[in-house]
Coordinates of C-alpha atoms in Angstrom, one line a residue:
X113 CA 4.5 10.7 8.0
X114 CA 1.9 12.9 8.5
X115 CA 1.9 16.6 6.4
X116 CA -0.7 19.1 6.9
X117 CA -2.7 21.6 4.1
X118 CA -2.9 25.0 5.8
X119 CA -4.5 28.2 5.3
X120 CA -4.7 31.5 6.7
X121 CA -5.3 34.9 5.4
X122 CA -3.4 36.7 8.0
X123 CA -0.2 34.3 8.4
X124 CA 3.3 34.3 7.5
X125 CA 4.2 32.8 4.3
X126 CA 6.9 29.7 4.2
X127 CA 9.7 30.8 2.2
X128 CA 9.8 28.0 -1.0
X129 CA 11.7 31.0 -3.1
X130 CA 8.5 31.1 -5.3
X131 CA 5.5 34.4 -5.0
X132 CA 2.7 34.3 -2.9
X133 CA -0.3 34.7 -4.7
X134 CA -4.0 34.9 -3.6
X135 CA -3.5 33.3 -0.3
X136 CA -4.2 30.3 -1.6
X137 CA -1.8 27.4 -1.5
X138 CA -1.1 26.8 -5.5
X139 CA 0.3 24.0 -7.2
X140 CA 0.7 25.0 -11.2
X141 CA 2.0 22.8 -13.9
X142 CA 2.7 23.9 -17.8
X143 CA 2.6 20.7 -20.6
X144 CA 3.5 22.3 -23.9
X145 CA 2.6 19.4 -26.2
X146 CA 2.8 20.0 -30.5
X147 CA 2.7 24.1 -29.4
X148 CA 0.0 24.1 -27.7
X149 CA -0.1 24.2 -23.5
X150 CA -2.3 22.6 -21.6
X151 CA -1.7 24.7 -18.1
X152 CA -3.2 22.7 -15.2
X153 CA -3.2 26.2 -13.1
X154 CA -4.1 27.0 -9.8
X155 CA -4.9 23.8 -7.6
X156 CA -5.4 25.6 -4.6
X157 CA -5.2 23.1 -1.4
X158 CA -6.6 25.4 1.0
X159 CA -7.7 25.2 5.0
X160 CA -8.1 26.8 8.3
X161 CA -6.2 25.3 11.0
X162 CA -7.2 26.1 14.5
X163 CA -4.5 23.8 16.3
X164 CA -2.7 26.1 19.1
X165 CA 0.6 24.9 17.7
X166 CA 0.0 25.4 14.6
X167 CA -0.7 29.3 15.5
X168 CA 1.9 29.6 17.2
X169 CA 4.5 28.8 14.4
X170 CA 2.1 31.0 12.1
X171 CA 3.1 28.1 9.3
X172 CA 1.4 29.2 5.8
X173 CA 2.1 26.8 3.3
X174 CA 1.8 29.1 -0.5
X175 CA 4.0 27.5 -2.9
X176 CA 3.8 27.7 -7.0
X177 CA 5.5 25.5 -8.6
X178 CA 5.7 25.4 -12.5
X179 CA 7.1 22.9 -15.1
X180 CA 7.7 23.5 -18.9
X181 CA 8.0 20.0 -20.6
X182 CA 9.5 19.7 -24.6
X183 CA 7.0 19.2 -27.0
X184 CA 6.5 15.4 -27.8
X185 CA 7.3 14.4 -31.7
X186 CA 3.7 13.9 -33.4
X187 CA 3.2 11.0 -35.8
X188 CA 5.0 12.6 -38.8
X189 CA 8.5 12.9 -36.4
X190 CA 7.6 9.8 -35.4
X191 CA 10.6 7.4 -37.0
X192 CA 13.0 5.7 -35.0
X193 CA 12.9 7.1 -31.8
X194 CA 9.0 5.8 -31.4
X195 CA 10.1 2.4 -33.1
X196 CA 12.7 2.4 -30.0
X197 CA 10.0 2.8 -27.3
X198 CA 10.0 0.2 -25.1
X199 CA 6.9 -1.9 -25.6
X200 CA 5.9 -2.2 -21.6
X201 CA 5.2 1.5 -21.6
X202 CA 2.0 1.0 -23.6
X203 CA 1.1 -1.6 -20.9
X204 CA 1.7 0.6 -17.5
X205 CA -1.6 2.4 -16.1
X206 CA -0.9 4.5 -13.5
X207 CA -2.6 5.2 -10.6
X208 CA -2.4 7.8 -7.9
X209 CA -3.8 6.7 -3.9
X210 CA -6.0 8.8 -2.3
X211 CA -5.1 10.0 1.7
X212 CA -5.9 7.3 3.7
X213 CA -8.6 8.9 5.9
X214 CA -10.1 10.2 2.4
X215 CA -13.3 9.2 4.8
X216 CA -13.7 9.7 8.3
X217 CA -15.0 6.7 10.8
X218 CA -18.4 9.1 10.5
X219 CA -18.6 8.4 6.9
X220 CA -17.9 12.2 5.3
X221 CA -15.6 12.7 2.9
X222 CA -12.2 14.6 4.7
X223 CA -11.9 17.7 2.8
X224 CA -13.8 16.7 -0.4
X225 CA -13.3 20.5 -1.7
X226 CA -9.2 19.7 -1.9
X227 CA -9.6 16.0 -2.9
X228 CA -11.5 17.3 -5.7
X229 CA -9.1 19.7 -6.9
X230 CA -6.9 16.9 -6.6
X231 CA -8.6 15.0 -8.5
X232 CA -8.7 17.3 -11.5
X233 CA -5.4 18.0 -11.6
X234 CA -4.2 14.1 -11.7
X235 CA -7.3 14.1 -14.9
X236 CA -5.5 16.8 -16.8
X237 CA -2.0 15.4 -15.7
X238 CA -3.0 12.0 -18.0
X239 CA -2.9 9.7 -14.7
X240 CA -5.8 6.8 -15.4
X241 CA -7.1 6.4 -12.1
X242 CA -6.6 7.3 -8.1
X243 CA -6.6 4.3 -5.2
X244 CA -9.0 4.6 -2.6
X245 CA -8.2 2.7 0.8
X246 CA -11.6 1.0 2.5
X247 CA -11.7 0.5 6.1
X248 CA -13.3 -2.3 7.3
X249 CA -13.3 -0.2 10.6
X250 CA -15.5 2.7 9.0
X251 CA -17.7 0.5 7.0
X252 CA -18.9 -1.7 9.3
X253 CA -17.8 0.2 12.4
X254 CA -20.9 0.0 14.8
X255 CA -22.4 -3.8 14.6
X256 CA -21.5 -6.6 12.4
X257 CA -23.8 -6.4 9.5
X258 CA -24.7 -2.6 10.1
X259 CA -22.7 -1.6 7.1
X260 CA -22.6 2.5 5.7
X261 CA -21.4 3.1 2.1
X262 CA -22.0 6.7 2.5
X263 CA -19.0 8.5 2.1
X264 CA -17.4 5.8 -0.1
X265 CA -19.5 6.4 -2.3
X266 CA -19.9 9.9 -2.3
X267 CA -16.2 9.5 -3.6
X268 CA -16.8 7.2 -5.7
X269 CA -19.2 9.3 -7.8
X270 CA -16.9 12.0 -7.5
X271 CA -14.1 10.4 -9.4
X272 CA -16.8 9.0 -11.5
X273 CA -17.5 12.8 -12.7
X274 CA -14.3 13.9 -13.1
X275 CA -13.3 10.9 -15.6
X276 CA -11.1 8.8 -13.4
X277 CA -11.0 5.4 -12.4
X278 CA -11.0 3.6 -9.4
X279 CA -8.9 0.7 -7.6
X280 CA -10.4 0.1 -4.5
X281 CA -8.4 -1.3 -1.9
X282 CA -10.7 -3.4 1.4
X283 CA -8.8 -2.9 4.2
X284 CA -9.6 -5.4 7.0
X285 CA -6.8 -3.9 9.4
X286 CA -6.4 -1.0 11.5
X287 CA -4.0 1.8 11.6
X288 CA -2.5 3.6 14.3
X289 CA -1.6 6.7 12.2
X290 CA -3.8 8.0 11.1
X291 CA -5.9 6.0 13.8
X292 CA -8.6 3.9 11.9
X293 CA -9.3 1.3 14.2
X294 CA -11.1 -2.1 13.4
X295 CA -14.7 -1.9 14.1
X296 CA -16.1 -1.2 17.7
X297 CA -17.4 -5.0 18.0
X298 CA -14.4 -6.8 16.6
X299 CA -12.4 -4.7 19.8
X300 CA -15.4 -5.2 21.8
X301 CA -14.9 -9.6 21.5
X302 CA -10.9 -9.1 21.8
X303 CA -11.0 -7.5 25.0
X304 CA -12.9 -10.7 26.0
X305 CA -11.1 -13.3 24.2
X306 CA -7.6 -11.7 23.1
X307 CA -6.5 -15.2 21.5
X308 CA -8.3 -13.9 18.3
X309 CA -5.1 -11.5 18.2
X310 CA -1.2 -12.2 17.2
X311 CA 1.3 -13.0 20.0
X312 CA 5.0 -13.6 20.2
X313 CA 7.1 -15.8 22.5
X314 CA 7.0 -12.7 25.3
X315 CA 3.1 -12.6 25.3
X316 CA 3.6 -9.3 23.8
X317 CA -0.2 -9.2 21.7
X318 CA -0.7 -7.5 17.9
X319 CA -4.2 -6.0 17.8
X320 CA -4.2 -4.4 14.2
X321 CA -5.8 -7.4 12.5
X322 CA -6.8 -10.9 13.2
X323 CA -5.0 -13.6 13.8
X324 CA -5.4 -16.4 10.6
X325 CA -5.8 -18.6 13.3
X326 CA -8.9 -18.1 14.1
X327 CA -9.7 -17.5 9.8
X328 CA -12.5 -20.9 10.6
X329 CA -13.0 -20.5 13.6
X330 CA -16.4 -18.9 15.3
X331 CA -15.1 -16.2 17.3
X332 CA -17.3 -12.8 16.2
X333 CA -20.7 -13.3 17.5
X334 CA -20.9 -17.3 15.8
X335 CA -19.5 -16.0 12.9
X336 CA -16.1 -16.7 11.4
X337 CA -13.9 -14.3 9.8
X338 CA -14.4 -15.5 6.8
X339 CA -17.7 -14.9 6.6
X340 CA -17.7 -11.9 7.8
X341 CA -14.9 -10.8 5.3
X342 CA -17.3 -12.5 2.5
X343 CA -20.9 -10.2 3.9
X344 CA -18.7 -7.3 3.8
X345 CA -17.5 -8.3 0.5
X346 CA -21.2 -9.1 -1.0
X347 CA -22.5 -6.1 0.7
X348 CA -19.9 -4.0 -0.9
X349 CA -20.4 -5.5 -4.5
X350 CA -24.2 -4.7 -4.2
X351 CA -23.7 -1.5 -3.2
X352 CA -21.3 -0.3 -5.7
X353 CA -23.1 -2.4 -8.7
X354 CA -23.6 1.1 -10.8
X355 CA -19.8 1.6 -10.5
X356 CA -18.8 -2.0 -11.0
X357 CA -16.8 -2.6 -14.1
X358 CA -17.0 0.7 -15.2
X359 CA -15.1 2.9 -13.0
X360 CA -14.2 0.1 -10.3
X361 CA -11.7 -1.6 -12.3
X362 CA -9.7 -3.2 -9.5
X363 CA -10.2 -4.1 -6.2
X364 CA -7.4 -5.3 -3.4
X365 CA -8.1 -7.8 -0.8
X366 CA -6.8 -6.8 2.5
X367 CA -4.5 -9.9 3.5
X368 CA -3.1 -9.1 6.7
X369 CA -1.3 -6.2 8.1
X370 CA -1.3 -2.9 6.2
X371 CA -3.1 -4.8 3.8
X372 CA 0.0 -7.8 2.7
X373 CA -0.1 -11.2 2.9
X374 CA 2.5 -11.6 5.4
X375 CA 2.5 -12.0 10.1
X376 CA 3.1 -8.8 12.1
X377 CA 6.1 -9.5 12.5
X378 CA 8.4 -6.0 12.7
X379 CA 5.3 -4.4 14.0
X380 CA 7.4 -3.5 17.1
X381 CA 10.9 -2.5 15.9
X382 CA 12.7 0.6 17.3
X383 CA 12.2 3.8 15.0
X384 CA 15.0 4.7 15.6
X385 CA 17.5 2.1 14.8
X386 CA 18.8 2.6 11.4
X387 CA 19.6 -0.9 10.9
X388 CA 16.2 -2.8 11.4
X389 CA 16.5 -6.3 13.1
X390 CA 15.0 -9.3 12.3
X391 CA 11.9 -9.6 13.7
X392 CA 10.0 -12.0 16.2
X393 CA 7.5 -15.2 15.1
X394 CA 3.8 -14.4 15.7
X395 CA 2.6 -18.1 16.7
X396 CA 2.1 -17.9 20.5
X397 CA -1.6 -16.8 20.5
X398 CA -3.7 -20.0 21.7
X399 CA -5.3 -21.1 18.5
X400 CA -2.1 -21.0 16.4
X401 CA 0.1 -22.9 19.1
X402 CA -3.2 -25.5 18.6
X403 CA -2.8 -25.5 15.1
X404 CA 1.0 -26.2 15.7
X405 CA 0.4 -29.2 18.4
X406 CA -1.5 -30.7 16.0
X407 CA 1.0 -30.6 12.7
X408 CA 3.7 -32.1 15.2
X409 CA 1.8 -34.3 16.7
X410 CA 0.7 -35.6 12.9
X411 CA 4.1 -35.5 11.9
X412 CA 5.4 -37.9 15.0
X413 CA 7.5 -35.4 17.0
X414 CA 4.9 -33.8 19.5
X415 CA 7.8 -32.1 21.8
X416 CA 8.1 -29.6 18.7
X417 CA 4.5 -28.5 18.5
X418 CA 4.9 -26.6 22.2
X419 CA 5.6 -23.8 20.7
X420 CA 7.6 -21.7 18.6
X421 CA 11.8 -22.0 18.3
X422 CA 13.5 -21.1 21.7
X423 CA 16.8 -19.6 20.2
X424 CA 15.5 -17.2 17.7
X425 CA 16.4 -13.9 18.1
X426 CA 14.3 -10.7 19.5
X427 CA 12.4 -8.2 16.8
X428 CA 15.7 -5.4 17.3
X429 CA 18.1 -8.4 17.1
X430 CA 20.7 -9.3 14.4
X431 CA 20.9 -12.9 13.1
X432 CA 23.9 -13.9 15.0
X433 CA 22.6 -12.9 18.8
X434 CA 21.5 -15.8 19.5
X435 CA 21.8 -19.4 16.9
X436 CA 18.8 -20.0 14.7
X437 CA 19.2 -17.8 12.1
X438 CA 23.2 -18.5 12.4
X439 CA 24.0 -18.5 8.8
X440 CA 26.5 -21.6 9.3
X441 CA 25.1 -24.5 11.7
X442 CA 21.9 -21.9 12.1
X443 CA 18.5 -24.2 13.4
X444 CA 17.0 -23.4 10.1
X445 CA 18.9 -25.8 8.6
X446 CA 17.8 -28.5 11.4
X447 CA 15.2 -31.0 10.6
X448 CA 13.0 -28.8 13.7
X449 CA 13.8 -25.5 11.6
X450 CA 12.4 -27.4 8.5
X451 CA 9.2 -28.7 10.5
X452 CA 8.8 -25.0 11.4
X453 CA 9.1 -22.9 8.9
X454 CA 7.2 -25.1 6.7
X455 CA 4.3 -25.2 8.8
X456 CA 4.4 -21.5 9.5
X457 CA 4.6 -20.3 5.6
X458 CA 2.0 -23.0 4.7
X459 CA -0.3 -21.3 7.1
X460 CA 0.0 -17.9 6.0
X461 CA -0.3 -19.3 1.8
X462 CA -3.3 -21.3 3.1
X463 CA -4.6 -17.7 4.5
X464 CA -4.0 -16.0 1.5
X465 CA -5.4 -18.6 -0.6
X466 CA -8.4 -18.3 1.8
X467 CA -9.0 -14.8 1.1
X468 CA -7.9 -14.8 -2.3
X469 CA -10.6 -17.0 -3.4
X470 CA -13.5 -15.7 -1.4
X471 CA -12.5 -12.0 -3.5
X472 CA -12.6 -13.9 -7.0
X473 CA -15.5 -15.8 -6.4
X474 CA -17.6 -12.5 -4.8
X475 CA -16.3 -10.2 -7.8
X476 CA -15.5 -12.3 -10.2
X477 CA -18.8 -11.4 -12.3
X478 CA -18.4 -8.1 -12.0
X479 CA -15.7 -6.9 -14.4
X480 CA -13.2 -6.1 -12.3
X481 CA -9.2 -7.5 -11.4
X482 CA -8.6 -9.0 -8.5
X483 CA -5.2 -8.0 -6.6
X484 CA -3.2 -8.8 -3.6
X485 CA -0.5 -7.8 -2.2
X486 CA 2.7 -8.9 -0.6
X487 CA 5.9 -7.2 1.0
X488 CA 9.5 -7.1 0.1
X489 CA 11.2 -7.3 3.0
X490 CA 14.8 -6.8 1.8
X491 CA 16.8 -6.6 4.8
X492 CA 19.3 -9.2 5.5
X493 CA 18.5 -10.1 2.3
X494 CA 22.0 -11.2 1.4
X495 CA 22.5 -13.7 4.5
X496 CA 21.6 -17.5 3.7
X497 CA 18.7 -17.7 6.2
X498 CA 17.2 -14.4 5.1
X499 CA 15.9 -14.0 8.5
X500 CA 13.6 -11.4 8.0
X501 CA 11.2 -12.6 5.4
X502 CA 11.2 -16.3 7.2
X503 CA 9.8 -14.5 10.7
X504 CA 7.2 -12.2 8.1
X505 CA 6.0 -16.3 6.9
X506 CA 8.0 -16.4 3.8
X507 CA 9.9 -19.5 3.4
X508 CA 12.6 -18.2 1.3
X509 CA 17.1 -19.0 2.0
X510 CA 19.6 -19.1 -0.1
X511 CA 18.6 -23.0 -0.4
X512 CA 14.6 -22.5 -1.2
X513 CA 12.6 -20.7 -3.1
X514 CA 9.9 -19.1 -0.4
X515 CA 8.4 -17.4 -3.1
X516 CA 7.1 -19.7 -6.0
X517 CA 4.4 -21.0 -4.0
X518 CA 3.3 -17.8 -3.1
X519 CA 2.6 -17.3 -6.4
X520 CA 1.6 -20.4 -7.8
X521 CA -1.3 -19.3 -5.4
X522 CA -2.2 -16.5 -6.7
X523 CA -2.2 -18.2 -10.2
X524 CA -4.7 -20.5 -8.6
X525 CA -7.3 -17.8 -7.8
X526 CA -6.5 -15.8 -10.7
X527 CA -5.4 -12.7 -8.7
X528 CA -2.4 -10.0 -9.7
X529 CA 0.2 -10.1 -7.7
X530 CA 0.9 -5.8 -6.3
X531 CA 4.7 -5.2 -5.2
X532 CA 5.9 -2.1 -3.3
X533 CA 9.3 -0.3 -3.3
X534 CA 9.8 -0.3 -6.3
X535 CA 11.4 2.8 -5.9
X536 CA 14.1 1.3 -4.0
X537 CA 17.7 0.4 -4.7
X538 CA 20.3 -1.4 -3.4
X539 CA 22.9 1.1 -3.5
X540 CA 21.0 3.6 -1.0
X541 CA 20.8 0.7 1.8
X542 CA 22.5 0.5 5.0
X543 CA 25.4 -2.0 4.5
X544 CA 25.0 -3.4 7.9
X545 CA 21.3 -4.5 7.1
X546 CA 22.7 -6.6 4.0
X547 CA 20.1 -5.8 2.5
X548 CA 18.7 -6.0 -1.8
X549 CA 15.2 -4.5 -2.6
X550 CA 16.5 -5.3 -5.9
X551 CA 17.7 -8.7 -5.7
X552 CA 14.0 -9.6 -4.0
X553 CA 12.4 -7.7 -6.2
X554 CA 14.0 -10.1 -9.4
X555 CA 13.3 -13.1 -7.2
X556 CA 9.4 -12.5 -6.9
X557 CA 8.8 -11.5 -10.6
X558 CA 10.3 -14.3 -11.9
X559 CA 8.2 -16.5 -10.2
X560 CA 5.8 -15.3 -10.7
X561 CA 6.4 -14.8 -14.7
X562 CA 6.7 -18.7 -14.8
X563 CA 3.6 -18.9 -12.6
X564 CA 1.9 -16.5 -15.1
X565 CA 0.9 -13.6 -12.7
X566 CA 0.9 -10.4 -13.4
X567 CA 2.1 -7.8 -11.3
X568 CA 1.5 -4.2 -10.2
X569 CA 4.0 -1.8 -8.5
X570 CA 3.7 0.8 -5.4
X571 CA 6.3 3.5 -4.5
X572 CA 7.4 3.0 -0.7
X573 CA 6.7 6.3 0.1
X574 CA 5.5 10.0 -1.6
X575 CA 8.7 11.2 0.9
X576 CA 11.0 9.2 -1.8
X577 CA 13.7 6.8 -1.4
X578 CA 16.9 8.3 -3.1
X579 CA 16.9 8.2 -6.6
X580 CA 13.4 6.8 -6.2
X581 CA 12.1 8.1 -9.7
X582 CA 15.1 6.5 -11.4
X583 CA 14.9 3.3 -9.9
X584 CA 11.0 3.2 -10.6
X585 CA 11.4 3.9 -14.2
X586 CA 14.2 1.1 -14.4
X587 CA 11.7 -1.7 -12.8
X588 CA 8.6 0.3 -15.4
X589 CA 10.8 0.4 -18.6
X590 CA 12.5 -3.0 -18.0
X591 CA 11.4 -6.8 -19.3
X592 CA 9.3 -7.3 -16.9
X593 CA 6.0 -5.7 -18.3
X594 CA 3.8 -4.0 -15.0
X595 CA 0.1 -4.3 -15.3
X596 CA -0.6 -1.3 -12.7
X597 CA 1.6 0.9 -11.1
X598 CA 0.0 3.1 -7.6
X599 CA 1.7 5.7 -6.7
X600 CA 1.7 6.6 -2.7
X601 CA -0.2 9.0 -2.2
X602 CA -2.1 11.9 -2.5
X603 CA -1.7 14.9 0.4
X604 CA 0.2 17.9 1.1
X605 CA 3.7 17.2 0.2
X606 CA 2.6 15.7 -2.9
X607 CA 1.6 18.7 -4.6
X608 CA 4.2 20.8 -3.1
X609 CA 6.8 22.0 -5.4
X610 CA 9.5 19.9 -4.0
X611 CA 7.9 17.1 -5.3
X612 CA 4.8 17.2 -7.8
X613 CA 7.1 19.3 -11.3
X614 CA 9.5 15.5 -10.5
X615 CA 6.2 13.3 -10.4
X616 CA 4.9 15.4 -13.1
X617 CA 8.1 14.3 -15.4
X618 CA 7.7 10.9 -13.9
X619 CA 4.2 11.1 -15.6
X620 CA 5.1 12.3 -18.7
X621 CA 8.2 9.5 -18.7
X622 CA 5.5 6.8 -18.5
X623 CA 3.5 8.8 -21.9
X624 CA 0.1 8.8 -19.8
X625 CA -0.7 12.0 -22.0
X626 CA -1.4 10.1 -25.2
X627 CA -3.4 12.7 -26.3
X628 CA -3.0 13.8 -30.0
X629 CA -2.5 18.3 -30.8
X630 CA -5.7 18.5 -31.7
X631 CA -7.3 16.8 -28.7
X632 CA -5.8 18.8 -26.5
X633 CA -7.8 22.3 -25.2
X634 CA -5.9 25.4 -26.2
X635 CA -5.9 26.5 -22.6
X636 CA -7.6 25.0 -20.1
X637 CA -7.1 25.9 -16.4
X638 CA -8.3 24.2 -13.3
X639 CA -8.9 26.6 -10.0
X640 CA -10.3 25.4 -6.5
X641 CA -10.8 27.1 -3.5
X642 CA -11.3 25.0 -0.5
X643 CA -12.2 26.5 2.9
X644 CA -12.6 24.7 5.7
X645 CA -12.8 26.0 9.5
X646 CA -11.1 22.2 10.3
X647 CA -8.0 21.1 10.7
X648 CA -7.0 20.1 7.4
X649 CA -4.8 17.2 7.7
X650 CA -3.9 14.5 4.6
X651 CA -2.1 11.5 5.2
X652 CA 0.5 10.5 2.9
X653 CA 1.4 6.8 4.9
X654 CA 1.6 3.8 2.2
X655 CA -1.9 1.6 3.0

């Protein structure tokens, strides 16, 4: 989804029940600690929007949200309350994701003053750091090996100056909204070599990232994608050396669509449907079929390597619309089903292993932690076949644990695992979807605990799942320690009165403000006014 921050001194005010002030978009909150008041006041996001449609609508955001907390107990007051405090609270580090298009395709910082104002607000609130998406299609846009890090370096300097930490997400995929494509030169190669992209059983291609089947093939001007990713990472490490291990404390390695370790099995699902379909296997590009054929011949069943399952449903269909995923007597339980699903999932794990190994070897001596993200595909989890997970590449069924091998691979590379969807609860899922995000999350965390893999969390969307903050607290306050939690993501709605007070309350519950009363200023004010002549759209989609 998209949110815009707009300003025009002549525009009408969107009614919020809050006072208009200084023709600015204001977000203020007040935290009272040990009778000393910390003000973060008038964090302003203001911009003029010249869009004809917006002028006609005469929309204007002018909001002022005020949240007051109760005094925290001082050291002399701490007794049973502090001793009963869950140990996991001390371990949780809170980050907030920056807008997906923080750096433009021209390598400039979008809405730099607005971003700076937001960073100051987060710093005063007690957030430890921010997450920055770094796009392959921006930094290496024009030609292979020609890097431009100027916009991202500017952001790193802003973050360092304000005193926050920075978690970088290296993104080797594309996005539709906001539009962030693959590098121009990669897209040009794809026009003549379409087999570098994933293809489904009907021939439809997904061009949001490269197929894992070309990882070791010299399809990029004589180099393999793994070689190109390696050089990208090396250039990043060299360019950001002054920040590594100090300001930059973590790096997430992009592993597939939306940065996650998975196949793009759900990319054509109908957005209007409340009940998601099972998705579709992505194994019909020439290179994937070559790998499947080789595997089938090695196992003495060459006919099994001709293509993927012929009796699997398509994207929006339910598990019982065809025979492959049926709970009883489905092909997934047959010898062929086990053959195919084992191969399909092993290819994904090998791909993840290759990329995480690359990241660990490149950044291993820099003092940063390495992360990888896997999806929380919880639809149809309560069925025996778990079809949505199978099409995404996780051979997880009622009879088989598909995440143990994934956790083992992360452990092998000394990487931490990012799990999204920590704001999702079972009670708010459509009954017809047989969904259970809580059970799936628990299963993955159990696998990680078994293999010694540290877990980091994310929420699903800033717009919020019903009861999302309570569910996040439940997941973070439990026995399973979360290393890092990244709240996605900064934007207009994030600082709105409908959201920001709830977020500040969430932060206080995490005890991010661990300052003693003597360390707090009696009053501190941050005022930032952002005046731009361009459209000011800050995206709030998750990366």
